[in-house]
């Protein structure tokens, strides 16, 4: 009996070492990724974020433990994000999502990605988010739209004063400026 207990202890220790090594490898893979990876509980408590998430959102190692999932979602996008979470909680395997994260300093980070849910006994126990940053693409599209609008105003406007006012209006919508000097 003592010999079997020793063998069992040795086997358990070996399995523990293998599991720890595997977890370490997965963590290294997640942390070396440029994608923003986040795992959180159903009540929003963040369990894990990778280095890219921390860096992009401006949080330190312990900061993410003080906030909840929705705290990192821009208020204008919280409803649509919650709707996606409800869909995967209801049993949809994974859900594609476009949303906007908000950094510690209030900067908008446009992201696209996938949400998944882990269930135990048919109850959700954690959510996984893998996002990639599309901020530059969104800003380039917005700038392109602004250029087209100004070009259209150039063709349509007959009065220079109206033209300048309309250009100012379009630019202030995009850049949130309060005045414009030409």
PDB file of N, CA and C in Angstrom, residues 9-25:
ATOM      1  N   UNK A   9       1.857   9.585  -5.606  1.00  0.00           N
ATOM      2  CA  UNK A   9       2.411  10.915  -5.315  1.00  0.00           C
ATOM      3  C   UNK A   9       3.361  11.358  -6.414  1.00  0.00           C
ATOM      4  N   UNK A  10       4.208  10.468  -6.871  1.00  0.00           N
ATOM      5  CA  UNK A  10       5.145  10.793  -7.959  1.00  0.00           C
ATOM      6  C   UNK A  10       4.380  11.131  -9.232  1.00  0.00           C
ATOM      7  N   UNK A  11       3.373  10.337  -9.559  1.00  0.00           N
ATOM      8  CA  UNK A  11       2.564  10.592 -10.761  1.00  0.00           C
ATOM      9  C   UNK A  11       1.841  11.929 -10.648  1.00  0.00           C
ATOM     10  N   UNK A  12       1.271  12.236  -9.473  1.00  0.00           N
ATOM     11  CA  UNK A  12       0.582  13.512  -9.270  1.00  0.00           C
ATOM     12  C   UNK A  12       1.539  14.688  -9.432  1.00  0.00           C
ATOM     13  N   UNK A  13       2.738  14.560  -8.881  1.00  0.00           N
ATOM     14  CA  UNK A  13       3.736  15.631  -9.010  1.00  0.00           C
ATOM     15  C   UNK A  13       4.132  15.831 -10.465  1.00  0.00           C
ATOM     16  N   UNK A  14       4.298  14.743 -11.204  1.00  0.00           N
ATOM     17  CA  UNK A  14       4.651  14.838 -12.629  1.00  0.00           C
ATOM     18  C   UNK A  14       3.527  15.507 -13.414  1.00  0.00           C
ATOM     19  N   UNK A  15       2.293  15.112 -13.147  1.00  0.00           N
ATOM     20  CA  UNK A  15       1.148  15.734 -13.825  1.00  0.00           C
ATOM     21  C   UNK A  15       1.051  17.220 -13.478  1.00  0.00           C
ATOM     22  N   UNK A  16       1.315  17.558 -12.235  1.00  0.00           N
ATOM     23  CA  UNK A  16       1.299  18.964 -11.810  1.00  0.00           C
ATOM     24  C   UNK A  16       2.364  19.757 -12.555  1.00  0.00           C
ATOM     25  N   UNK A  17       3.573  19.192 -12.693  1.00  0.00           N
ATOM     26  CA  UNK A  17       4.649  19.874 -13.426  1.00  0.00           C
ATOM     27  C   UNK A  17       4.277  20.057 -14.899  1.00  0.00           C
ATOM     28  N   UNK A  18       3.694  19.034 -15.508  1.00  0.00           N
ATOM     29  CA  UNK A  18       3.280  19.122 -16.910  1.00  0.00           C
ATOM     30  C   UNK A  18       2.202  20.188 -17.069  1.00  0.00           C
ATOM     31  N   UNK A  19       1.247  20.199 -16.164  1.00  0.00           N
ATOM     32  CA  UNK A  19       0.172  21.191 -16.217  1.00  0.00           C
ATOM     33  C   UNK A  19       0.720  22.602 -16.037  1.00  0.00           C
ATOM     34  N   UNK A  20       1.617  22.801 -15.081  1.00  0.00           N
ATOM     35  CA  UNK A  20       2.217  24.115 -14.866  1.00  0.00           C
ATOM     36  C   UNK A  20       3.019  24.564 -16.083  1.00  0.00           C
ATOM     37  N   UNK A  21       3.765  23.635 -16.686  1.00  0.00           N
ATOM     38  CA  UNK A  21       4.550  23.968 -17.869  1.00  0.00           C
ATOM     39  C   UNK A  21       3.629  24.340 -19.038  1.00  0.00           C
ATOM     40  N   UNK A  22       2.551  23.579 -19.223  1.00  0.00           N
ATOM     41  CA  UNK A  22       1.586  23.867 -20.286  1.00  0.00           C
ATOM     42  C   UNK A  22       0.931  25.226 -20.059  1.00  0.00           C
ATOM     43  N   UNK A  23       0.518  25.498 -18.833  1.00  0.00           N
ATOM     44  CA  UNK A  23      -0.069  26.809 -18.515  1.00  0.00           C
ATOM     45  C   UNK A  23       0.919  27.939 -18.795  1.00  0.00           C
ATOM     46  N   UNK A  24       2.169  27.722 -18.434  1.00  0.00           N
ATOM     47  CA  UNK A  24       3.209  28.728 -18.686  1.00  0.00           C
ATOM     48  C   UNK A  24       3.351  28.973 -20.192  1.00  0.00           C
ATOM     49  N   UNK A  25       3.338  27.909 -20.999  1.00  0.00           N
ATOM     50  CA  UNK A  25       3.457  28.056 -22.452  1.00  0.00           C
ATOM     51  C   UNK A  25       2.265  28.828 -23.026  1.00  0.00           C
TER      52      UNK A  25
END
